[in-house]
Each structure stands twice: as structure tokens, then as C-alpha cells.
mmCIF file of C-alpha atoms in Angstrom:
data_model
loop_
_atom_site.group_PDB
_atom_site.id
_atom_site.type_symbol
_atom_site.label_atom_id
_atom_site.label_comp_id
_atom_site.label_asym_id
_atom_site.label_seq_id
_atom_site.Cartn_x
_atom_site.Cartn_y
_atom_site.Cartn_z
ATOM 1 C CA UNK C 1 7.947 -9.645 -0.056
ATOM 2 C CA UNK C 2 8.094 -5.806 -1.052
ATOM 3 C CA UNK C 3 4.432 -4.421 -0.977
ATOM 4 C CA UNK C 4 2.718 -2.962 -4.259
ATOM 5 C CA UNK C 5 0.669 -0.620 -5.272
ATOM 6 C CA UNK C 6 -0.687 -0.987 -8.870
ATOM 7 C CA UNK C 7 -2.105 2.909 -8.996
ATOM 8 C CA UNK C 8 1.799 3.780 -8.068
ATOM 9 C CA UNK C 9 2.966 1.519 -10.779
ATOM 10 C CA UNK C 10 0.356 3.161 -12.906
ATOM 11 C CA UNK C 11 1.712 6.381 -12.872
ATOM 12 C CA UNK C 12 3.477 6.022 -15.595
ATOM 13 C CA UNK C 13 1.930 3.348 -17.569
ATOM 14 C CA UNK C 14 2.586 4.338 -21.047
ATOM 15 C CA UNK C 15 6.522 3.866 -20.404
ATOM 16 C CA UNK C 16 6.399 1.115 -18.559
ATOM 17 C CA UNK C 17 4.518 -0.357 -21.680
ATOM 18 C CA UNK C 18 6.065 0.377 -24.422
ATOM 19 C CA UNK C 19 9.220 -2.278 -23.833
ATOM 20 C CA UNK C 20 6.331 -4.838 -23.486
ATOM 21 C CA UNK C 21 5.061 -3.929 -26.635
ATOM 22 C CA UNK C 22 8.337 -4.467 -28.701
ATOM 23 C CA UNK C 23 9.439 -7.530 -26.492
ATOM 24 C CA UNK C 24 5.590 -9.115 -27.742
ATOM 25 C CA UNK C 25 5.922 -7.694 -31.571
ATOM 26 C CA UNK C 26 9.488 -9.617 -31.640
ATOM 27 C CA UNK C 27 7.773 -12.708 -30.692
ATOM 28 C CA UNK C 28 7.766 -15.307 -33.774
ATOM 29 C CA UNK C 29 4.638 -17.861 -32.538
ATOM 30 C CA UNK C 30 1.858 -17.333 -34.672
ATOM 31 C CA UNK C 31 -0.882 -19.516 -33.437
ATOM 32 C CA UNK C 32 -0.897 -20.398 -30.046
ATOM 33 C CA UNK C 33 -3.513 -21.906 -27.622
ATOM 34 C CA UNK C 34 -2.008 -21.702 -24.280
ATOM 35 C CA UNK C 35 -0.251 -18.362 -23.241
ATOM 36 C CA UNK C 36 0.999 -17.345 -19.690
ATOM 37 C CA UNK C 37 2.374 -13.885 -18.166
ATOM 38 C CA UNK C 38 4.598 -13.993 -15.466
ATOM 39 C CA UNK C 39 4.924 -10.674 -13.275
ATOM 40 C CA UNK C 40 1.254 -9.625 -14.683
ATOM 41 C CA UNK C 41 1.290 -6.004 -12.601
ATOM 42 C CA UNK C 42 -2.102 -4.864 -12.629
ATOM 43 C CA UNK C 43 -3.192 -6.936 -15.906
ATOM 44 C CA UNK C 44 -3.298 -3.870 -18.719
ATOM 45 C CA UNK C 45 -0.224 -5.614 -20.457
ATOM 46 C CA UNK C 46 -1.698 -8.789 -20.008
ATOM 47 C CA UNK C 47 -4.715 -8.194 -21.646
ATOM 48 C CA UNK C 48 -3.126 -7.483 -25.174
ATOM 49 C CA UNK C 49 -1.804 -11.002 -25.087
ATOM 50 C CA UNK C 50 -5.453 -11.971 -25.277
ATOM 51 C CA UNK C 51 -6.138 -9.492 -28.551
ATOM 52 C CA UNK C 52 -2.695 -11.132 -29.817
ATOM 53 C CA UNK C 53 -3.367 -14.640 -29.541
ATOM 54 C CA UNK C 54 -7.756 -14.950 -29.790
ATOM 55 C CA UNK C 55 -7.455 -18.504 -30.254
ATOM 56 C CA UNK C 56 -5.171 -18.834 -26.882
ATOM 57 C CA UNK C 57 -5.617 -19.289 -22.959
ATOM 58 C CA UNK C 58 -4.000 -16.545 -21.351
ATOM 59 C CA UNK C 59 -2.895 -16.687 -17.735
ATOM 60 C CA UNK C 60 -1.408 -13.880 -15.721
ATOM 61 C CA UNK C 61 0.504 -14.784 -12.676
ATOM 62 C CA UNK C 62 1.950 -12.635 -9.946
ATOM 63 C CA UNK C 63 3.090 -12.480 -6.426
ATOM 64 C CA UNK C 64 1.309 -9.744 -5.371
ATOM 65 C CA UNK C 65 -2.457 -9.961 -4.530
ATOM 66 C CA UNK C 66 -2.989 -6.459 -5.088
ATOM 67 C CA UNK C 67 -1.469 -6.825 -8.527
ATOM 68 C CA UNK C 68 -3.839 -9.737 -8.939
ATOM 69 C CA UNK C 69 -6.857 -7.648 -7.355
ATOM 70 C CA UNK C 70 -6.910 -5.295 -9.640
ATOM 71 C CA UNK C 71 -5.923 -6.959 -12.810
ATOM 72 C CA UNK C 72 -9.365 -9.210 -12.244
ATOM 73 C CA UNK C 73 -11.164 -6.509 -13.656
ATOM 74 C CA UNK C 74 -9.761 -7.991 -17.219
ATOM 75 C CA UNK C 75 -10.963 -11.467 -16.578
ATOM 76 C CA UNK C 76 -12.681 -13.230 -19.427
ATOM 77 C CA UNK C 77 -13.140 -16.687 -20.495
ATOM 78 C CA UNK C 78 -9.886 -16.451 -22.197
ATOM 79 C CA UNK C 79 -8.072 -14.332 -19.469
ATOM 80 C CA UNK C 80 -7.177 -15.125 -16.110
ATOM 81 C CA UNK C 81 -5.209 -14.241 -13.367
ATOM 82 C CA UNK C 82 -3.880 -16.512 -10.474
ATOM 83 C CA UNK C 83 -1.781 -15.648 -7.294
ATOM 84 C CA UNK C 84 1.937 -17.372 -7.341
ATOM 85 C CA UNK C 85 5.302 -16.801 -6.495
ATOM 86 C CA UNK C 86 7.276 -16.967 -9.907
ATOM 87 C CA UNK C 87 10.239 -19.513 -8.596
ATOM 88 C CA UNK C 88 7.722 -22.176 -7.542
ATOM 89 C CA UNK C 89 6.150 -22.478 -11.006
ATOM 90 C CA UNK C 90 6.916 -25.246 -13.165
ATOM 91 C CA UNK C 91 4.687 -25.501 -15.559
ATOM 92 C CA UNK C 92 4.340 -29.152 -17.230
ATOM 93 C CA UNK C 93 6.740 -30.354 -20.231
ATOM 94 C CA UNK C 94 5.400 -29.195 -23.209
ATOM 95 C CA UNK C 95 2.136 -27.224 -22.527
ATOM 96 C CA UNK C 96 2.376 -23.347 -23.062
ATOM 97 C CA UNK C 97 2.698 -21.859 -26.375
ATOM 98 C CA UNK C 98 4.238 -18.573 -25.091
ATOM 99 C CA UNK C 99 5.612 -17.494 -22.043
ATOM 100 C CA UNK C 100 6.099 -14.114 -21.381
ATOM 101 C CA UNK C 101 7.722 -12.109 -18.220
ATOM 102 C CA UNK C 102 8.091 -8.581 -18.193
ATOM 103 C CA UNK C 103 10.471 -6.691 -16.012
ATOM 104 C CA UNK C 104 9.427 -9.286 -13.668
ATOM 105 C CA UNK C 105 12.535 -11.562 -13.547
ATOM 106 C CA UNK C 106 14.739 -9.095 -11.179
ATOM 107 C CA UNK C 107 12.571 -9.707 -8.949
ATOM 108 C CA UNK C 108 12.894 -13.423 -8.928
ATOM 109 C CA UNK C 109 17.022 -14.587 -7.352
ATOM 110 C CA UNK C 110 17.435 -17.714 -8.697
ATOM 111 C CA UNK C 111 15.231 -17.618 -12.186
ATOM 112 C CA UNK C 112 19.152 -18.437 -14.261
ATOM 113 C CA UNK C 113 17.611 -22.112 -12.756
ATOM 114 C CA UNK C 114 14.127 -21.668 -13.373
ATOM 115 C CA UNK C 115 14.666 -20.910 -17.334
ATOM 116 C CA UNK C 116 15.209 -24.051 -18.594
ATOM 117 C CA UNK C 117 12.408 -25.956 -17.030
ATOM 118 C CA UNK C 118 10.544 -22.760 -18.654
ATOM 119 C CA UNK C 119 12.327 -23.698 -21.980
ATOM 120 C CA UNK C 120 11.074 -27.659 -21.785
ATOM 121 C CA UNK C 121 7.212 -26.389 -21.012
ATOM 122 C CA UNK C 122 7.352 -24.424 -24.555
ATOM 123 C CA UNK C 123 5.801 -26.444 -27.352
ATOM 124 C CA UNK C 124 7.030 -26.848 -30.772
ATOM 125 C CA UNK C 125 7.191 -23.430 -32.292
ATOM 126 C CA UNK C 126 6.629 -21.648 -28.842
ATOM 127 C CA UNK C 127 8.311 -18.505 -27.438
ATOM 128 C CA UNK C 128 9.710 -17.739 -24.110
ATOM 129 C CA UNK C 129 10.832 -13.661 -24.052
ATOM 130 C CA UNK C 130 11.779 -11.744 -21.394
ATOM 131 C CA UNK C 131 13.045 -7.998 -20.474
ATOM 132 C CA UNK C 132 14.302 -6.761 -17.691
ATOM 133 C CA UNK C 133 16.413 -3.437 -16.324
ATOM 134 C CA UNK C 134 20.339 -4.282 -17.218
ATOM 135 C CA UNK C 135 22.044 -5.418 -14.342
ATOM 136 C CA UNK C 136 23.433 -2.202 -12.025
ATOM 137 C CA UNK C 137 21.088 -0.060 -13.091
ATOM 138 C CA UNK C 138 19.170 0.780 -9.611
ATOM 139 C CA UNK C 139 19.159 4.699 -9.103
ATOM 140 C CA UNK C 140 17.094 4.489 -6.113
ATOM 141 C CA UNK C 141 19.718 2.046 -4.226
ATOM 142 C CA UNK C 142 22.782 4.117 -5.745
ATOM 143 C CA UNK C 143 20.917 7.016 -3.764
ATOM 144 C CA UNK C 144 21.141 5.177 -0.417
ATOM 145 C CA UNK C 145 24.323 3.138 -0.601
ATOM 146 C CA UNK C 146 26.656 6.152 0.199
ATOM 147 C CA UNK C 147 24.723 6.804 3.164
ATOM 148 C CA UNK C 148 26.077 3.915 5.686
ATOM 149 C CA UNK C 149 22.943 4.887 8.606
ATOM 150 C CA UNK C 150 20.074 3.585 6.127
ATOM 151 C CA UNK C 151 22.575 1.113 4.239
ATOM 152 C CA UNK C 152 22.948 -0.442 7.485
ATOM 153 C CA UNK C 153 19.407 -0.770 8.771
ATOM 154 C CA UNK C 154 18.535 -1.684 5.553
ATOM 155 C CA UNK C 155 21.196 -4.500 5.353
ATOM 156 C CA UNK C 156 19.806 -6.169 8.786
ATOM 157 C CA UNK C 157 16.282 -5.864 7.418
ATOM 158 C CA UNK C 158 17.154 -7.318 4.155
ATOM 159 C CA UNK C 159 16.413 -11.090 5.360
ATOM 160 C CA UNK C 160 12.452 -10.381 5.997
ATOM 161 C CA UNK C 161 11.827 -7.422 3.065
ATOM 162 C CA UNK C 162 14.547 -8.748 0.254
ATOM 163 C CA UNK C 163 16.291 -5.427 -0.315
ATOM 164 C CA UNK C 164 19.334 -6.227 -2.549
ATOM 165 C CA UNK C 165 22.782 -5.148 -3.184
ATOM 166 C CA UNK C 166 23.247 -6.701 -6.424
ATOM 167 C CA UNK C 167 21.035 -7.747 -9.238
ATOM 168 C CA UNK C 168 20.195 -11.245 -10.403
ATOM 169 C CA UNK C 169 20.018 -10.495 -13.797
ATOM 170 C CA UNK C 170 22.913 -11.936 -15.787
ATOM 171 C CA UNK C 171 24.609 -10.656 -19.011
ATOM 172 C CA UNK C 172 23.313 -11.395 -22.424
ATOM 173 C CA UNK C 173 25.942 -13.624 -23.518
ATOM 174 C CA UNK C 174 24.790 -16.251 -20.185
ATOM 175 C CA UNK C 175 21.224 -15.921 -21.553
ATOM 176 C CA UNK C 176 22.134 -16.687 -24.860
ATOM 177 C CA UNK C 177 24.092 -19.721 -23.845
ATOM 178 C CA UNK C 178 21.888 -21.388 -21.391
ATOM 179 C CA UNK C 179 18.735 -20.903 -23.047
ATOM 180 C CA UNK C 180 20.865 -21.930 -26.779
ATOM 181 C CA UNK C 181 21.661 -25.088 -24.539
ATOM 182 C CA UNK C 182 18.022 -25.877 -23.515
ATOM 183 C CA UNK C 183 17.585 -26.099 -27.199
ATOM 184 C CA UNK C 184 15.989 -22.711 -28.315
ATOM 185 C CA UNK C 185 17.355 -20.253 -30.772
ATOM 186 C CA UNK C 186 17.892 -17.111 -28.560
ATOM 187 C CA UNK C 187 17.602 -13.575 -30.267
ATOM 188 C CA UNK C 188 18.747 -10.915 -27.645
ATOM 189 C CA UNK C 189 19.390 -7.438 -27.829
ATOM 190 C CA UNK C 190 19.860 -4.104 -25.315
ATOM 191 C CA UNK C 191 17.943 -0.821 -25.392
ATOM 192 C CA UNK C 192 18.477 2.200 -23.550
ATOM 193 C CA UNK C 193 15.157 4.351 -23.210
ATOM 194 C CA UNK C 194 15.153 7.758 -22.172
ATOM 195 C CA UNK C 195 12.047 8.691 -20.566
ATOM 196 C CA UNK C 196 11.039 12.261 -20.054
ATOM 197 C CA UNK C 197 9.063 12.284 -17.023
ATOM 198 C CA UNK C 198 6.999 15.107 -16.417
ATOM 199 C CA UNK C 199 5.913 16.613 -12.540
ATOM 200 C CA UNK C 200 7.992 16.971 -9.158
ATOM 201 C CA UNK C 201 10.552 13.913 -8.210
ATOM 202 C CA UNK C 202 9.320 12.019 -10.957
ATOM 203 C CA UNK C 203 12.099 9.492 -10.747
ATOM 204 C CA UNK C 204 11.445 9.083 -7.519
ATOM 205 C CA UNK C 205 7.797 8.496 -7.723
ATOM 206 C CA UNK C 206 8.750 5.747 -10.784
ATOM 207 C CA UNK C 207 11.099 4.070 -8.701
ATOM 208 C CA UNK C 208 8.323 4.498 -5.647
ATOM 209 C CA UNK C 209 6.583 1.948 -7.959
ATOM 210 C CA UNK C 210 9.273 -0.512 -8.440
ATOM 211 C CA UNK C 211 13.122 -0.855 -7.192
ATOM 212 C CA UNK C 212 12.328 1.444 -3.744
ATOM 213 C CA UNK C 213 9.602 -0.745 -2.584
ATOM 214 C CA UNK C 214 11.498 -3.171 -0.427
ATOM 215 C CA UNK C 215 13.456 -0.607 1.013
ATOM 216 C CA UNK C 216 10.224 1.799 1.931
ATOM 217 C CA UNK C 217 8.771 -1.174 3.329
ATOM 218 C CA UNK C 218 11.597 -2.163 5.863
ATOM 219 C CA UNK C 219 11.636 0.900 7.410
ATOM 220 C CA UNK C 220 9.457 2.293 10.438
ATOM 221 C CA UNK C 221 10.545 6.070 9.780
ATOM 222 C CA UNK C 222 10.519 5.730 5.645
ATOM 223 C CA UNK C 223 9.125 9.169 4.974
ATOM 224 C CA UNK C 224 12.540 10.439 6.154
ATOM 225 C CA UNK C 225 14.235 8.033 4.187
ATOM 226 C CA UNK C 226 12.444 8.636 1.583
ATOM 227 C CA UNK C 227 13.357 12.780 1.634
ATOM 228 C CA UNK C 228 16.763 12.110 1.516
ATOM 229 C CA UNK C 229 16.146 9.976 -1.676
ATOM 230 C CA UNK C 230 14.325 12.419 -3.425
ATOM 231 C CA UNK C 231 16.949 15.017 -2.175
ATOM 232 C CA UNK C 232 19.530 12.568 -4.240
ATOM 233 C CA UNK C 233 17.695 11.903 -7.095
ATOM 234 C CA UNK C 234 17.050 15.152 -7.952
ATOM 235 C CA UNK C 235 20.394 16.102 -7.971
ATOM 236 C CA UNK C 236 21.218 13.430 -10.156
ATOM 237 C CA UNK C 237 18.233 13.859 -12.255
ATOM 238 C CA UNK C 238 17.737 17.453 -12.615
ATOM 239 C CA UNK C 239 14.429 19.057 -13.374
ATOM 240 C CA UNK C 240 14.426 20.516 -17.428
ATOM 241 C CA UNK C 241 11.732 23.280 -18.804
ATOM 242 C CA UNK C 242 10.427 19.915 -20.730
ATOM 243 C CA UNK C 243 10.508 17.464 -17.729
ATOM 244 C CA UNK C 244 13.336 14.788 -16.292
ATOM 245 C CA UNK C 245 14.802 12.803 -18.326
ATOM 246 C CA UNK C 246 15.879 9.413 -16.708
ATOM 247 C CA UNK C 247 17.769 6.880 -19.356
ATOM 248 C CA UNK C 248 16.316 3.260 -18.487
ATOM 249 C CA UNK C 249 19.187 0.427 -20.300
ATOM 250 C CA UNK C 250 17.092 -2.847 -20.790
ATOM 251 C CA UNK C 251 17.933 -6.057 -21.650
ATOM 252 C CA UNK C 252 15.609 -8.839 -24.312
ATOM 253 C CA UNK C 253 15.933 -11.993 -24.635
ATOM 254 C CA UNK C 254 13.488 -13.886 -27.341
ATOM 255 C CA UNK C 255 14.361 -18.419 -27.311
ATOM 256 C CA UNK C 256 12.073 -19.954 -29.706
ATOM 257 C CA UNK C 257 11.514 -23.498 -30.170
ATOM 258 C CA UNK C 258 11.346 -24.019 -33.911
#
């Protein structure tokens, strides 16, 4: 499990939320009394569900118990947060109004399986929506595959720290049909944001937050592995007068049950 650090992830918190904001404000459940977050983070994002839903129970779950530590400091009686690994949850048949998970589900191999029992938990009229990063797009691997010395430590590390070669996330069409087949009506679209990151290495230090984690963590000597990246990304991502601009393609899906 890949280490995080939620002031890291921070960094750039207004980016990171603004998908979340229009995957929420294309959700079509308008009363709801049980609401869960899957992937919290640090619980910022989470806490709007609360202010969308007052009537609802919101949970945030997440695999990371810093995530979870500091996204306690938004507990309420409505709120909560609760330490779990994403594909062991099943929640029961019928009982959440909304489920959301927010760039959350790259992280999780096998969740093409874990939708549907997601699907069944939705009530009548509930919402299960999603984003994520389209599949591929990993700048901080891309940096390191064409360099065999750290592909290959990383490789025989990858069974204790998860680094990946390829992405779990599928295309929109297999969303549409499996979650169409579970009995929702699936609205999905793709955006690509460009982000225009201000400071030195900035893609580096948002990808320090996210995608490079599991590969920082594997490695004894990861400050020199980590030069090298930033070396790459910058020349791929070139300093402007205004700041870096790094395009970010993601992918929706929105499956009600009418």
C-alpha cells in the first residue's frame, strides 16, 4: 500500500476539486439519507456532500489512515470517516442513497467486479458516480519506463508496494455497459483539464501526491530517483512566464437508479 501524505495532496487542492465538484452537480438524487465517499483523501471534498445532502448520513472511507487522520477534523453527527480498503466493501442491498468515488477507483485493480454489487446497494432513485484519470495517462511512470535500471527494481518491488504498468480503468463504452446491465441508466462523458500549475517541478510535486507514490515508496535511494523524474518531467512539461501547464484527460461515469 503506497504511503500518503494529505498536506502533499493538498498542494493543489483547488484542481484536484474542481472535477469533484462537476461529477457531484451532475448527480440527479435529490433527497437522500444515506451517502458514502469512497477514496475520501483528507475529507475537504467529503464535507460538501454533507452541505449537499443535510438530511443524509455521510460516510467517508479510505485506505489510508493518514487520509482518515486528518479528515476527522470534519467529523459531525452527520459526517464520518472510517478506515477500509475499497475492494472489501460491500455495502448491503439497497441501503445508500449515493455513492460517490473520486479519482479513487485507479487505485482499486479489480473494482470492474466491485461495481455492480455497488449498483444493487443504491436505492430507488440513488446515484453511483465516479471519475477517474483516463486510462494511460501516468506522466510520472512514462518518465521512468524508458529507463530499464529503475523499471527493473521497480518491477521486482511491485508485489509488496503495487507499482503498475497498466491502468485498471476501463473505457467508457465497458462502463456504460456493465453498469446499463446492473440496471442503472449510465450518463458518461470525458474531460480534458489543463491545469496551470504555478512554482518549480510542479508536475512533479502533483504527481508526488498521487501516481509517484508507490514508486517513491519502493525505493531505498528515491531522492535519486526522484531527480531523474523531475529532470523528465520538466522537459516534457516546460516551465511558461505564467506557470506549467499539464493537460489532465478524465473520465465520468453517473448510473442512476430511477
Amino acid at each position: 500500500m503506497a504511503s500518503w501524505d494529505p498536506g502533499q495532496y493538498n498542494r493543489f487542492a483547488e484542481e484536484r476539486a474542481r472535477p469533484f465538484h462537476e461529477l457531484v452537480a451532475r448527480i440527479p438524487t435529490t433527497a437522500a439519507v444515506a451517502v458514502a465517499d469512497i477514496g475520501c483523501g483528507p475529507g475537504d471534498m467529503t464535507a460538501t456532500l454533507a452541505e449537499r445532502w443535510p438530511d443524509a448520513a455521510v460516510l467517508g472511507l479510505d485506505s489510508s489512515p493518514d487520509m482518515i487522520a486528518a479528515a476527522e477534523r470534519f467529523r459531525s453527527p452527520q459526517l464520518r470517516f472510517q478506515l477500509a480498503d475499497a475492494s472489501a466493501w460491500r455495502p448491503q442491498r439497497g441501503s445508500l442513497d449515493v455513492i460517490v468515488a473520486n479519482a479513487s477507483l485507479q487505485w482499486v485493480d479489480d473494482h470492474a467486479t466491485l461495481l455492480p454489487a455497488w449498483a444493487a446497494a443504491l436505492d430507488d432513485g440513488g446515484t453511483l458516480a465516479f471519475q477517474v484519470p483516463i486510462a494511460g495517462h501516468d506522466p510520472g511512470f512514462a518518465a521512468i519506463a524508458e529507463r530499464p535500471h529503475w523499471a527493473g527494481r521497480l518491477r521486482g518491488a511491485a508485489a509488496v508496494t503495487g507499482p503498475r504498468s497498466a491502468s485498471p480503468v476501463l473505457d467508457a463504452e465497458e462502463y456504460v455497459r456493465l453498469l446499463s446491465t446492473a440496471g442503472l441508466t449510465v450518463d458518461a462523458w470525458q474531460t480534458t483539464y489543463y491545469h496551470v500549475l504555478p512554482g518549480d517541478d510542479p508536475v512533479f510535486e502533483w504527481f508526488k501526491g498521487t501516481g509517484l507514490r508507490p514508486y517513491l515508496d519502493a525505493l531505498d535511494d528515491a531522492e535519486a530517483f526522484a531527480e531523474e523524474v523531475r529532470a523528465e518531467l520538466r522537459a516534457r512539461f516546460p516551465r511558461e512566464p505564467f506557470g506549467t501547464i499539464l493537460p489532465f484527460p478524465r473520465l465520468f461515469v453517473v448510473a442512476h437508479r430511477a
